[in-house]
mmCIF file of C-alpha atoms in Angstrom:
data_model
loop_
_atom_site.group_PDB
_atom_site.id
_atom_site.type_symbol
_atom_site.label_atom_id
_atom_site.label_comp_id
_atom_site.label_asym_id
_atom_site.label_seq_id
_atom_site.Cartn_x
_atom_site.Cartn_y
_atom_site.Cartn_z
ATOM 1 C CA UNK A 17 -58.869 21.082 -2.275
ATOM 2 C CA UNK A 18 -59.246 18.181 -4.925
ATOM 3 C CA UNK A 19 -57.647 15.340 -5.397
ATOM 4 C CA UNK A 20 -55.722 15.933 -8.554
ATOM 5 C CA UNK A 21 -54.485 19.114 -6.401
ATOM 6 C CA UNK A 22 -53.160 17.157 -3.835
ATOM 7 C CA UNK A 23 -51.604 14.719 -6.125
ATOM 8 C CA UNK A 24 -49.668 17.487 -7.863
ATOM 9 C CA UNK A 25 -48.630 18.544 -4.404
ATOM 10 C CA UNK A 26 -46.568 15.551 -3.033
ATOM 11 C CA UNK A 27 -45.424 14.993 -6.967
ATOM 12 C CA UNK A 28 -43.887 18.900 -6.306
ATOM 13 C CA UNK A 29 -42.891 18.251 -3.001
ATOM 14 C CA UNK A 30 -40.597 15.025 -3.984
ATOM 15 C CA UNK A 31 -39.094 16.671 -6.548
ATOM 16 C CA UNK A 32 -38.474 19.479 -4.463
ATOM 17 C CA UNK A 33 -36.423 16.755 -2.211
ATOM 18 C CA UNK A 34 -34.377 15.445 -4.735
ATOM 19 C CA UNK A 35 -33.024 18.780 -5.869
ATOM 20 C CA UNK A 36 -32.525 19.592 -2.467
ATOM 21 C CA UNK A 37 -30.536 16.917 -1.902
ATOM 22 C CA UNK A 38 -28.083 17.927 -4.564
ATOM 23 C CA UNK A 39 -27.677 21.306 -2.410
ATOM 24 C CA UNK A 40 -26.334 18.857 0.479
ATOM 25 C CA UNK A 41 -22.322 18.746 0.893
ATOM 26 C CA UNK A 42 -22.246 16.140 3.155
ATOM 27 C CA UNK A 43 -22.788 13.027 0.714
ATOM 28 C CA UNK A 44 -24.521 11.155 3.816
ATOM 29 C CA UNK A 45 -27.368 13.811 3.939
ATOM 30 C CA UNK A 46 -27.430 13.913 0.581
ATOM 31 C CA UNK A 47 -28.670 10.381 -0.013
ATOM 32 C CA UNK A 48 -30.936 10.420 2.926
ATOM 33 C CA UNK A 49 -32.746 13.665 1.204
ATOM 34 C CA UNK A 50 -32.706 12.280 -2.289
ATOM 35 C CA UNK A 51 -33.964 8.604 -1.098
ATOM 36 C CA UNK A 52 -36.780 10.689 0.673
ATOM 37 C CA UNK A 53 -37.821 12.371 -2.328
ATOM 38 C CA UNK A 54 -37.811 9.451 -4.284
ATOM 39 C CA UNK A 55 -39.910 7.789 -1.816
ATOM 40 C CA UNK A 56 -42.282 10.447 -2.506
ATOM 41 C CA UNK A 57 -41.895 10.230 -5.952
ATOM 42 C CA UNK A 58 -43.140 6.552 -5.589
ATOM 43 C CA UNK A 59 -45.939 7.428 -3.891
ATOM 44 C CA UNK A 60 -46.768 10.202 -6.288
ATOM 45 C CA UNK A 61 -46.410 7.861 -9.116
ATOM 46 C CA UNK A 62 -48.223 4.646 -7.722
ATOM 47 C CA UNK A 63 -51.312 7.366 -7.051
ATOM 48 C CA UNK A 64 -51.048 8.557 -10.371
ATOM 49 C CA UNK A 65 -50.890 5.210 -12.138
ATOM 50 C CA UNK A 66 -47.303 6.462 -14.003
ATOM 51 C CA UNK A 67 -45.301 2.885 -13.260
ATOM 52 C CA UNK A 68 -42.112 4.073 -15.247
ATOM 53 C CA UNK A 69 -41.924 6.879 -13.048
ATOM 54 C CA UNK A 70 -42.562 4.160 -9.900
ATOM 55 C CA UNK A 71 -39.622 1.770 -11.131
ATOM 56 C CA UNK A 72 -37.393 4.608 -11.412
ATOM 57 C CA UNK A 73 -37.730 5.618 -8.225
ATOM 58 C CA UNK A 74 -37.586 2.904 -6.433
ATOM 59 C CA UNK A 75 -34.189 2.078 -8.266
ATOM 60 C CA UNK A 76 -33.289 5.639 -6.495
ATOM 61 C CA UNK A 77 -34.143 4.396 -3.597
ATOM 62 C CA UNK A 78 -32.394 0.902 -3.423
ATOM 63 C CA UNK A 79 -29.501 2.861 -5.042
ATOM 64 C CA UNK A 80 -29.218 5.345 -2.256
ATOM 65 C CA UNK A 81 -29.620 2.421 0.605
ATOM 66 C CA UNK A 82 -26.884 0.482 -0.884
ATOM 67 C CA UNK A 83 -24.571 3.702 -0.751
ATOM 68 C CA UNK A 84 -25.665 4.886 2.667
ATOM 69 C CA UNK A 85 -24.890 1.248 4.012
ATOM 70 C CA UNK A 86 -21.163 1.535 2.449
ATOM 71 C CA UNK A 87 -20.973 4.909 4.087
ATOM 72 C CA UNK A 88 -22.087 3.299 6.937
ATOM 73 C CA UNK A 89 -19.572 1.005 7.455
ATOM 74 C CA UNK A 90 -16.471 1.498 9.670
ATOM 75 C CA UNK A 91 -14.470 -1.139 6.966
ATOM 76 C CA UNK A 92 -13.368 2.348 5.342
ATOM 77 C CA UNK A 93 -9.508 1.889 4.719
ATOM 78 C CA UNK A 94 -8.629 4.985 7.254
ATOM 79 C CA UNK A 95 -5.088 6.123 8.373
ATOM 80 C CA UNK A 96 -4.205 7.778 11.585
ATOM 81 C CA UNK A 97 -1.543 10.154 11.674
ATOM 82 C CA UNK A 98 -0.040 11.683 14.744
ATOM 83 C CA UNK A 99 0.839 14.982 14.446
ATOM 84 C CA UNK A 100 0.980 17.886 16.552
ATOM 85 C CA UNK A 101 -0.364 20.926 16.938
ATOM 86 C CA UNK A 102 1.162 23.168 14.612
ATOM 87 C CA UNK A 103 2.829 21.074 11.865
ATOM 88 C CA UNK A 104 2.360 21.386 8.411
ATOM 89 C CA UNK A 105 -0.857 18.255 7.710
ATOM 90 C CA UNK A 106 -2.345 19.614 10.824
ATOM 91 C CA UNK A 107 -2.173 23.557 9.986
ATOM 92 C CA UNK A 108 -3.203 22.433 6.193
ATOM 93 C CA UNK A 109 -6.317 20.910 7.115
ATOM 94 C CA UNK A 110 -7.310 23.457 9.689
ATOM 95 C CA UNK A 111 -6.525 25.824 7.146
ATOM 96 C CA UNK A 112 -8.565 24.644 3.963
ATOM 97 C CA UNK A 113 -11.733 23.802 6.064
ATOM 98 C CA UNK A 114 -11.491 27.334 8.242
ATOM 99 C CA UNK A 115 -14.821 28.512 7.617
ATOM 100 C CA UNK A 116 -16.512 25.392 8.295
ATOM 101 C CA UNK A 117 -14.839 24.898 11.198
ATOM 102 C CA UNK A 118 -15.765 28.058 12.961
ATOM 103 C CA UNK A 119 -19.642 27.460 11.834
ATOM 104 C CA UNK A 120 -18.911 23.810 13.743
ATOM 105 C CA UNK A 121 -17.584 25.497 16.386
ATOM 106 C CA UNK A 122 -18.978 29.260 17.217
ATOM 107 C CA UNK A 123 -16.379 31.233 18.889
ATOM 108 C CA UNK A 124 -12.786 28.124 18.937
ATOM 109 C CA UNK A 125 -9.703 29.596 18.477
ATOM 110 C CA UNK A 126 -7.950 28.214 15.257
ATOM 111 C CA UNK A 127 -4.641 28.455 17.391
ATOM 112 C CA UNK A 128 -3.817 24.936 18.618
ATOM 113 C CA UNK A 129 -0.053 25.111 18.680
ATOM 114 C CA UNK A 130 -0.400 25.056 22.890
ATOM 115 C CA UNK A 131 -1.507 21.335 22.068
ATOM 116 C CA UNK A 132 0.234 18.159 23.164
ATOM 117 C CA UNK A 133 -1.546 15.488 20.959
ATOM 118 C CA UNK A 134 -3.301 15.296 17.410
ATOM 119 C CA UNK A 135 -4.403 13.007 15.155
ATOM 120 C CA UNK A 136 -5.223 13.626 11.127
ATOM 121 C CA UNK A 137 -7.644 10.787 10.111
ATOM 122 C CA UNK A 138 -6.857 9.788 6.460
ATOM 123 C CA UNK A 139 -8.755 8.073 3.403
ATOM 124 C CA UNK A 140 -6.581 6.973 1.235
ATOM 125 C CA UNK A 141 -3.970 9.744 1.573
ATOM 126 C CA UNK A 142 -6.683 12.720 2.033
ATOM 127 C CA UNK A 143 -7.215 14.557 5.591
ATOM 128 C CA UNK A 144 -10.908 13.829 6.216
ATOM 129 C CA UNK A 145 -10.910 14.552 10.039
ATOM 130 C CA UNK A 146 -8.767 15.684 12.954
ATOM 131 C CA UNK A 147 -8.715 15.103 16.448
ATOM 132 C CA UNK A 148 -6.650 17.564 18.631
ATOM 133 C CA UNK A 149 -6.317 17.738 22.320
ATOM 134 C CA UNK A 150 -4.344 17.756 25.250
ATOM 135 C CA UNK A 151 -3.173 14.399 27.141
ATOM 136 C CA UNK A 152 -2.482 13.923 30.346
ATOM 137 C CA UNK A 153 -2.512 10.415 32.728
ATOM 138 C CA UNK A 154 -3.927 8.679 28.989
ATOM 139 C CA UNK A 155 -6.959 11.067 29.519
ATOM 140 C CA UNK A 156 -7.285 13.390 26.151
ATOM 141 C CA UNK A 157 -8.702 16.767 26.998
ATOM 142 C CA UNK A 158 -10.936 17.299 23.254
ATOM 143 C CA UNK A 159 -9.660 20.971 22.018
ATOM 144 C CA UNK A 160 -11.060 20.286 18.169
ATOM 145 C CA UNK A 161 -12.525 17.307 16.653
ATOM 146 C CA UNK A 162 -13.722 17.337 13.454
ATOM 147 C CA UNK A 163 -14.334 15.536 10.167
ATOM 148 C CA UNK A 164 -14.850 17.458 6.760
ATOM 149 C CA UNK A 165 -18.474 17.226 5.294
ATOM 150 C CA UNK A 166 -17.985 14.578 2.981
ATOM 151 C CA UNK A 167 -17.334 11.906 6.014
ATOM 152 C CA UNK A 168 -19.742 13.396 8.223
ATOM 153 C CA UNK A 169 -21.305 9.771 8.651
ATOM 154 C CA UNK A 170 -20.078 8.617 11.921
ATOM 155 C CA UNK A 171 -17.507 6.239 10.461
ATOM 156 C CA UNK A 172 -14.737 8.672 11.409
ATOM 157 C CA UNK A 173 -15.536 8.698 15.108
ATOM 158 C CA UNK A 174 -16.380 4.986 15.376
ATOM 159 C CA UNK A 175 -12.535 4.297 13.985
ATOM 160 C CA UNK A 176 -11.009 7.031 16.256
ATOM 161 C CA UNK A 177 -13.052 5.572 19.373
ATOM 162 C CA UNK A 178 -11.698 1.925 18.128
ATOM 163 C CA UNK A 179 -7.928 3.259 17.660
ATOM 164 C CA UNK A 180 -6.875 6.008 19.886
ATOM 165 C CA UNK A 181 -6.621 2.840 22.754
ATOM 166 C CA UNK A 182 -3.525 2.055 21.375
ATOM 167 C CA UNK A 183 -2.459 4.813 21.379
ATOM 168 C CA UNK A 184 -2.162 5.512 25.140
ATOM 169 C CA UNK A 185 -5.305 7.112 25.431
ATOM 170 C CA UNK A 186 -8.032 5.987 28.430
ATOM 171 C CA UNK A 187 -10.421 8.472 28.338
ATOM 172 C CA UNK A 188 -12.015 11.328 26.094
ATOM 173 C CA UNK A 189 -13.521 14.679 27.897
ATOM 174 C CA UNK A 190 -14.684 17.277 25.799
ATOM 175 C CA UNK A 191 -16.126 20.512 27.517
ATOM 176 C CA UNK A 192 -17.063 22.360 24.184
ATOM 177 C CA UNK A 193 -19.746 23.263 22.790
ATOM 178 C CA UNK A 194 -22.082 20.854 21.758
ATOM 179 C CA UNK A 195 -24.745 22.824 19.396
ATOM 180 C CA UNK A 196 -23.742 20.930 16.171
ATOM 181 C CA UNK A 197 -22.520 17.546 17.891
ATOM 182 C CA UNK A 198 -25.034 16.323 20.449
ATOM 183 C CA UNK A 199 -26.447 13.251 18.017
ATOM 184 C CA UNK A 200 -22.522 13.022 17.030
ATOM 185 C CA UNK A 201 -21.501 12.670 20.795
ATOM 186 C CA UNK A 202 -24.218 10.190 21.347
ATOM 187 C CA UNK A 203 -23.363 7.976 18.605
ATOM 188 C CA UNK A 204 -19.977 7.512 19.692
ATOM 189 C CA UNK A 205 -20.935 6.923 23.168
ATOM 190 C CA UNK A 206 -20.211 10.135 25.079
ATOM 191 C CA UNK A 207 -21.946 10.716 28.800
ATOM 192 C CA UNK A 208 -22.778 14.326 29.272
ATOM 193 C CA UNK A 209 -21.223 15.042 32.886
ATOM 194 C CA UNK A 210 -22.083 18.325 34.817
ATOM 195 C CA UNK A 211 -21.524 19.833 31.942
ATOM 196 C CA UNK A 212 -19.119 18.517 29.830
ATOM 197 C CA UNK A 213 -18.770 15.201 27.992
ATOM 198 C CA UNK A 214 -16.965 11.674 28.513
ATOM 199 C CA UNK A 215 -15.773 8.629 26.842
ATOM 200 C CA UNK A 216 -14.035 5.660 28.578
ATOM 201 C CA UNK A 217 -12.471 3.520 25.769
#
């Protein structure tokens, strides 16, 4: 294989990430697959000598690392609305994000009206997670907890985990599944138990 060949291949390849990226819903993943292509894309152009191509880039990539650290931080003006199980914001959102719930979650029930507590998470005035559960002695049994793909960047769990204390809550146990949600779980500082998973707030 020459050179030139394998030149042409990681040019290909990080352009190949940057249109992937655009495929991403989640805005987070997005920018982490588009500043990975454009770090290719630097590399491709600094072996190819094409230093307009190189400044570019690297603009992408101080671009995307600015973003990503705004996404990153919990400073996000968020709302937290009780509701319960049933009720109109709580249905609504359930409702409009259905289908990506169930791929979240393989096999939940979408019928939470047997629960006791709920929260909607809001950014300025749009659902963009919910937390539903049962509670019982301040601990919250986790029946659903989920944020919509645009705010899939931890944010939304590090505010719940900061604000459901006040709101009579101890302790989080969540004995779903955890095929989508172990890194999530993690980050927010969940102990897998025998099974299941806790969080003492």
């Amino acid at each position: 294989m020459s050179v030139s060949l394998i030149f042409e291949i990681i040019g290909y390849v990080g352009s190949a990430l940057v249109l992937l990226s655009f495929m991403m819903v989640s805005v987070y993943k997005l920018r982490i697959v588009n500043m990975m292509g454009s770090l290719v894309c630097v590399i491709y152009g600094l072996l190819i000598h094409a230093y307009p191509t190189v400044v570019m880039n690297l603009a992408l990539v101080a671009i995307n690392i600015y973003y990503l650290g705004k996404m990153r931080s919990t400073d996000k003006n968020y709302d937290l609305v009780r509701v319960s199980g049933d009720e109109g914001l709580t249905k609504y959102t359930i409702d409009l994000y259905k289908e990506d719930i169930a791929k979240c979650f393989p096999g939940i029930s979408m019928d939470f009206k047997d629960v006791n507590c709920g929260f909607v998470v809001c950014h300025k005035g749009t659902p963009a997670g919910i937390l539903l559960g049962n509670l019982k002695d301040h601990i919250l049994d986790i029946k659903l907890d989920y944020s919509i793909p645009e705010y899939r960047d931890f944010s939304i769990g590090e505010f719940l985990m900061s604000n459901l204390i006040h709101e009579g809550i101890d302790k989080l146990v969540y004995n779903g599944s955890d095929e989508h949600h172990k890194a999530y779980l993690r980050k927010t500082g969940f102990v897998e138990k025998k099974g299941h998973y806790e969080r003492t707030l």
